Short mmCIF file of C-alpha atoms in Angstrom, two decimals:
data_model
loop_
_atom_site.label_atom_id
_atom_site.label_comp_id
_atom_site.label_asym_id
_atom_site.label_seq_id
_atom_site.Cartn_x
_atom_site.Cartn_y
_atom_site.Cartn_z
CA VAL A 22 13.53 9.61 0.65
CA GLN A 23 13.30 7.97 -2.77
CA LEU A 24 12.89 3.76 -3.73
CA VAL A 25 13.74 2.28 -7.13
CA GLU A 26 12.25 -0.53 -8.53
CA PHE A 27 13.65 -2.80 -11.82
CA GLY A 28 13.58 -6.31 -12.86
CA GLY A 29 10.02 -6.24 -13.75
CA ALA A 30 9.55 -8.03 -17.54
CA LEU A 31 7.75 -10.10 -20.31
CA VAL A 32 7.51 -13.81 -18.23
CA GLN A 33 5.71 -16.78 -19.45
CA PRO A 34 3.28 -18.94 -16.88
CA GLY A 35 4.90 -21.10 -14.96
CA ARG A 36 8.34 -19.02 -15.07
CA SER A 37 10.00 -17.15 -12.39
CA LEU A 38 10.71 -13.32 -11.72
CA ARG A 39 13.05 -11.33 -8.98
CA LEU A 40 12.04 -7.69 -8.66
CA SER A 41 14.75 -5.67 -6.70
CA CYS A 42 14.01 -2.02 -4.93
CA VAL A 43 17.40 -0.20 -3.75
CA VAL A 44 15.97 2.59 -1.69
CA SER A 45 17.95 6.52 -0.20
CA GLY A 46 17.25 9.03 1.81
CA PHE A 47 16.47 7.68 5.36
CA PRO A 48 17.58 4.66 7.33
CA PHE A 49 16.82 1.16 5.52
CA ASN A 50 17.70 -0.95 8.63
CA ASN A 51 14.85 0.71 11.22
CA TYR A 52 12.21 -0.06 8.83
CA ALA A 53 9.89 -3.06 7.75
CA MET A 54 9.32 -2.15 4.28
CA HIS A 55 6.23 -3.92 1.38
CA TRP A 56 5.07 -4.85 -1.67
CA VAL A 57 2.10 -3.26 -3.15
CA ARG A 58 0.86 -4.49 -6.16
CA GLN A 59 -2.51 -3.28 -8.36
CA ALA A 60 -2.92 -5.45 -11.85
CA PRO A 61 -3.90 -3.11 -14.77
CA GLY A 62 -6.92 -0.66 -14.12
CA LYS A 63 -7.71 -2.03 -10.44
CA GLY A 64 -7.00 -1.32 -7.53
CA LEU A 65 -3.94 -2.28 -4.93
CA GLU A 66 -3.50 -5.57 -2.96
CA TRP A 67 -0.63 -5.89 -0.28
CA VAL A 68 1.39 -8.58 -1.47
CA ALA A 69 3.99 -9.58 1.22
CA GLY A 70 5.34 -7.51 4.64
CA ILE A 71 9.34 -7.59 6.09
CA SER A 72 10.54 -6.10 9.68
CA TRP A 73 13.67 -4.70 10.05
CA ASN A 74 14.79 -7.36 10.78
CA SER A 75 13.45 -9.94 8.96
CA ASN A 76 12.04 -11.89 11.85
CA THR A 77 8.84 -10.85 10.41
CA ILE A 78 7.62 -12.53 7.40
CA LYS A 79 3.79 -12.02 6.40
CA TYR A 80 2.47 -12.44 3.05
CA ALA A 81 -1.07 -12.81 1.71
CA ASP A 82 -3.72 -15.54 1.33
CA SER A 83 -3.22 -14.91 -2.20
CA VAL A 84 0.61 -14.97 -3.02
CA MET A 85 1.80 -17.66 0.17
CA GLY A 86 4.00 -20.20 -1.41
CA ARG A 87 5.50 -18.84 -4.62
CA LEU A 88 6.09 -15.08 -3.52
CA SER A 89 9.05 -14.61 -1.12
CA ILE A 90 10.63 -11.34 0.29
CA SER A 91 13.71 -10.45 1.47
CA ARG A 92 16.11 -7.83 2.17
CA ASP A 93 20.15 -6.93 2.51
CA ASN A 94 20.59 -4.17 4.93
CA ALA A 95 23.61 -3.68 3.88
CA LYS A 96 22.99 -2.79 0.83
CA ARG A 97 19.97 -1.65 1.34
CA SER A 98 17.90 -2.77 -0.40
CA LEU A 99 15.05 -5.12 -0.53
CA SER A 100 14.22 -8.42 -3.33
CA LEU A 101 10.99 -10.70 -4.03
CA ARG A 102 11.51 -13.45 -5.30
CA MET A 103 8.22 -14.72 -8.00
CA ASP A 104 7.76 -18.57 -8.38
CA SER A 105 5.03 -20.73 -10.66
CA LEU A 106 4.24 -16.78 -12.07
CA LYS A 107 0.12 -17.01 -13.25
CA THR A 108 -1.65 -14.58 -15.19
CA ASP A 109 -3.17 -13.24 -12.35
CA ASP A 110 0.43 -12.28 -11.46
CA THR A 111 0.21 -9.59 -13.67
CA ALA A 112 0.47 -6.12 -12.35
CA LEU A 113 2.67 -2.80 -11.15
CA TYR A 114 4.71 -3.67 -7.92
CA TYR A 115 5.26 -0.78 -5.73
CA CYS A 116 7.86 -1.21 -3.12
CA VAL A 117 6.57 0.73 -0.21
CA LYS A 118 8.91 1.42 3.16
CA ASP A 119 6.40 1.97 6.44
CA GLY A 120 6.25 4.27 9.20
CA ASP A 121 6.66 2.39 11.58
CA VAL A 122 10.16 4.39 13.46
CA THR A 123 10.42 1.08 15.45
CA GLY A 124 10.63 -1.53 12.48
CA HIS A 125 7.59 -2.92 12.87
CA PHE A 126 4.14 -2.99 10.82
CA GLN A 127 1.64 0.25 11.14
CA PHE A 128 1.15 1.95 7.42
CA MET A 129 2.61 2.09 3.99
CA ASP A 130 4.30 5.30 3.67
CA VAL A 131 6.44 6.28 0.94
CA TRP A 132 5.73 4.59 -2.20
CA GLY A 133 8.35 3.95 -5.13
CA LYS A 134 7.51 4.29 -8.95
CA GLY A 135 6.86 0.51 -9.76
CA THR A 136 8.06 -2.17 -11.53
CA THR A 137 5.74 -3.56 -14.31
CA VAL A 138 5.46 -7.06 -14.26
CA THR A 139 3.01 -9.08 -17.26
CA VAL A 140 3.44 -12.94 -17.27
CA SER A 141 1.79 -14.15 -20.83
CA SER A 142 2.75 -17.14 -23.11
CA GLN B 17 -9.28 -11.88 3.08
CA SER B 18 -12.11 -9.65 1.67
CA ALA B 19 -11.39 -6.32 0.45
CA LEU B 20 -13.54 -3.42 2.63
CA THR B 21 -16.37 -1.74 1.63
CA GLN B 22 -15.49 1.72 -0.51
CA PRO B 23 -18.77 3.82 -2.89
CA ALA B 24 -17.01 3.19 -6.35
CA SER B 25 -17.92 6.81 -6.41
CA VAL B 26 -17.68 10.29 -5.00
CA SER B 27 -18.10 13.78 -6.59
CA GLY B 28 -18.67 17.41 -5.05
CA SER B 29 -18.21 20.70 -6.25
CA PRO B 30 -15.54 23.05 -5.72
CA GLY B 31 -15.54 24.02 -2.11
CA GLN B 32 -17.18 21.53 -0.60
CA SER B 33 -17.23 18.94 1.74
CA ILE B 34 -17.55 15.30 0.86
CA THR B 35 -17.16 11.43 2.81
CA ILE B 36 -15.43 8.22 2.34
CA SER B 37 -16.55 5.73 3.83
CA CYS B 38 -14.74 2.54 3.92
CA THR B 39 -15.92 -0.41 6.17
CA GLY B 40 -14.55 -3.29 7.22
CA THR B 41 -15.21 -6.30 10.27
CA SER B 42 -13.99 -6.54 13.97
CA SER B 43 -10.51 -8.54 12.33
CA ASP B 44 -9.92 -5.40 10.66
CA VAL B 45 -11.18 -1.94 10.69
CA GLY B 46 -12.92 -2.55 14.09
CA GLY B 47 -10.20 -4.35 15.96
CA TYR B 48 -7.22 -1.99 15.05
CA LYS B 49 -5.83 1.40 15.21
CA TYR B 50 -3.99 1.10 11.45
CA VAL B 51 -5.85 2.18 9.22
CA SER B 52 -4.64 4.42 6.36
CA TRP B 53 -5.69 6.13 3.89
CA TYR B 54 -4.05 6.96 0.25
CA GLN B 55 -4.78 9.35 -2.45
CA GLN B 56 -3.79 8.13 -6.05
CA HIS B 57 -3.59 10.29 -9.41
CA PRO B 58 -3.57 8.69 -13.17
CA GLY B 59 -0.36 7.74 -13.48
CA LYS B 60 1.30 8.51 -10.44
CA ALA B 61 2.09 6.23 -7.13
CA PRO B 62 -0.23 6.24 -4.42
CA LYS B 63 0.29 8.98 -1.45
CA VAL B 64 -0.81 8.81 2.55
CA MET B 65 -3.51 10.61 3.51
CA ILE B 66 -4.19 10.01 6.70
CA TYR B 67 -2.82 7.16 8.97
CA GLU B 68 -3.75 5.92 12.45
CA VAL B 69 -7.50 6.67 11.44
CA ILE B 70 -6.86 10.69 12.37
CA ASN B 71 -2.93 11.63 11.36
CA ARG B 72 -1.73 13.25 8.65
CA PRO B 73 1.41 13.79 8.08
CA SER B 74 3.67 16.84 7.55
CA GLY B 75 2.66 17.91 3.86
CA VAL B 76 -0.80 16.38 3.81
CA SER B 77 -3.14 19.76 4.20
CA ASN B 78 -5.44 19.36 6.63
CA ARG B 79 -8.58 19.90 4.78
CA PHE B 80 -8.08 16.33 4.72
CA SER B 81 -9.17 14.35 7.70
CA GLY B 82 -9.79 10.71 8.92
CA SER B 83 -12.41 9.33 12.13
CA LYS B 84 -13.62 5.78 12.98
CA SER B 85 -16.80 4.64 14.21
CA GLY B 86 -16.91 0.51 15.05
CA ASN B 87 -15.56 -1.47 11.77
CA THR B 88 -16.63 1.61 9.52
CA ALA B 89 -13.44 4.15 9.06
CA SER B 90 -14.19 7.72 6.91
CA LEU B 91 -12.16 10.20 5.19
CA THR B 92 -13.26 13.05 4.91
CA ILE B 93 -12.41 16.28 2.24
CA SER B 94 -12.95 19.43 3.14
CA GLY B 95 -13.36 22.35 1.11
CA LEU B 96 -13.48 20.69 -1.84
CA GLN B 97 -10.49 21.83 -4.63
CA THR B 98 -10.20 20.41 -8.83
CA GLU B 99 -6.67 18.86 -6.77
CA ASP B 100 -8.72 16.24 -4.95
CA GLU B 101 -9.58 14.32 -8.17
CA ALA B 102 -8.44 11.13 -7.15
CA ASP B 103 -8.79 7.93 -6.85
CA TYR B 104 -8.34 6.96 -3.17
CA TYR B 105 -7.64 4.12 -0.92
CA CYS B 106 -8.38 2.70 2.43
CA SER B 107 -6.48 0.13 4.45
CA SER B 108 -6.16 -1.40 7.26
CA TYR B 109 -3.96 -3.66 9.73
CA SER B 110 -5.68 -7.14 9.93
CA GLY B 111 -6.12 -10.23 12.19
CA THR B 112 -5.67 -12.52 9.66
CA SER B 113 -3.37 -13.94 7.60
CA SER B 114 -3.01 -11.45 5.23
CA LEU B 115 -1.35 -8.52 7.02
CA TYR B 116 -2.59 -6.02 5.27
CA VAL B 117 -6.33 -5.34 3.23
CA PHE B 118 -6.82 -2.81 1.11
CA GLY B 119 -10.43 -0.85 0.54
CA THR B 120 -11.80 -1.86 -3.09
CA GLY B 121 -11.46 2.25 -4.42
CA THR B 122 -13.66 5.34 -4.39
CA THR B 123 -13.34 8.27 -7.84
CA VAL B 124 -13.62 11.55 -6.21
CA THR B 125 -14.38 13.63 -9.35
CA VAL B 126 -14.75 17.60 -8.67
CA LEU B 127 -17.76 19.11 -10.50
#
């Protein structure tokens, strides 16, 4: 099982960015997926989750309306669209596979290595 | 959604047992069986150690065990080893608008 994130960058406040995650080694279309972030020197924060068929999408209150999670099962990819970025969004962003084999939400099972987003003027 | 409360640090000598607590509310820890624990070494991605309160993923040492009572979950590490030095985070499914909530994190030091 492998999850590889990319797309992290240094961006100015108010700008947009799109993160992507490409997976291998498991049936992607069977599992829910998450994005979890970790600000420098801080703890983990769950950001967003999407069920196997995209029917259920949830966001943390702190990112509601600015971040958008999506998936393409045919391309085995997960995305996070980030708009109106704030300095508080500066963090390492992890792509995470859920552990529930029915495709819904249970726990964060396998983690990628993360991609870094820095929001600064 | 407030973070779950964990002690900032816990320490023990090699071979000893330590327990890390994770306190939430009836809307998260106390209301669901979906409590999990993660180990994170410096510069590394987190690794799941316990899921659904008590279950260990394949490959995780049986020195790690989980439990829950009311709104508080616990992770116990028995036979403490130097490799157990890391940060540990609990997480719970939440009945609020945010699907999951993490704990504040605990640094485990092996003396």
